[in-house]
XYZ file of C-alpha atoms in Angstrom:
82
model
C 15.539 3.077 2.459
C 13.389 0.185 1.401
C 12.828 -0.727 4.826
C 10.755 2.665 5.575
C 9.206 2.362 2.194
C 7.751 -1.406 3.389
C 6.466 0.217 6.361
C 4.856 2.891 4.730
C 3.125 0.215 2.452
C 2.150 -1.717 5.479
C -0.272 1.095 6.452
C -2.319 -0.043 3.363
C -1.729 -3.664 3.114
C -4.454 -3.913 0.182
C -2.379 -1.708 -1.749
C 0.783 -2.971 -0.543
C -0.264 -6.535 -1.865
C -0.294 -5.041 -5.690
C 3.298 -3.895 -5.611
C 5.420 -6.252 -7.756
C 8.190 -3.783 -7.848
C 10.050 -0.798 -6.055
C 12.853 1.066 -7.987
C 14.632 3.723 -6.301
C 15.387 6.761 -8.423
C 18.336 8.560 -7.804
C 18.957 7.725 -4.139
C 16.111 9.609 -3.527
C 12.508 8.788 -4.376
C 10.455 5.380 -5.409
C 8.740 4.401 -8.501
C 6.394 1.477 -7.601
C 4.947 -0.610 -10.144
C 1.858 -2.556 -9.662
C 0.218 -5.982 -11.116
C -1.005 -4.742 -14.534
C 1.976 -2.434 -15.128
C 0.833 0.758 -13.821
C 3.832 3.136 -12.154
C 3.166 5.170 -9.272
C 5.963 7.767 -8.836
C 6.431 8.922 -5.373
C 7.995 12.272 -4.297
C 11.302 12.962 -2.200
C 10.042 13.565 1.351
C 6.744 13.253 1.855
C 6.156 9.632 0.578
C 3.682 9.040 3.167
C 1.419 11.409 2.197
C 1.653 10.707 -1.308
C 0.739 6.916 -0.518
C -2.073 7.663 1.534
C -3.578 9.982 -0.975
C -2.844 7.397 -4.042
C -4.514 5.055 -1.439
C -7.648 7.067 -1.185
C -7.858 7.713 -5.337
C -7.526 3.887 -5.838
C -10.414 3.352 -3.470
C -12.774 5.904 -4.911
C -12.260 5.430 -8.378
C -10.065 2.037 -9.050
C -7.266 3.217 -10.956
C -5.165 0.266 -10.899
C -7.865 -1.500 -12.916
C -7.532 0.777 -15.502
C -4.774 -0.547 -17.267
C -1.028 0.198 -17.565
C -0.561 4.313 -16.798
C 2.046 6.008 -15.104
C 0.430 8.033 -11.946
C 2.741 11.065 -11.013
C 2.363 12.066 -6.970
C 5.420 14.151 -6.817
C 3.781 17.258 -6.893
C 1.542 17.747 -3.347
C -1.202 19.686 -4.936
C -2.167 17.216 -7.685
C -2.111 13.658 -9.128
C -0.711 13.750 -12.577
C -1.898 10.647 -14.894
C -0.256 9.725 -18.081
C-alpha cells in the first residue's frame, strides 16, 4: 500500500516534498501530514483523484501555508477544512 501511495505522490513532486509522514487508517486509507502540521485525509479507493484535487487547491490557494489544519478529501464533491 505504501508503494502505491509513493507512486501517486510522485505525480505531484512539489507536494510530495512537504509530506513528513503518512499514516494508514484502518488498513484502507491514508492520512498525510505536511510540514507545518496540516493533515490531508485521503479517501479509500480514489486517492489519485483526491491528491490531484488537493494539489490544484494548493496551487490556487496556498492551503499548506495557512497553518496546521485538517483537509478532508474523503467526500468526492467537496473539500472539508477544519
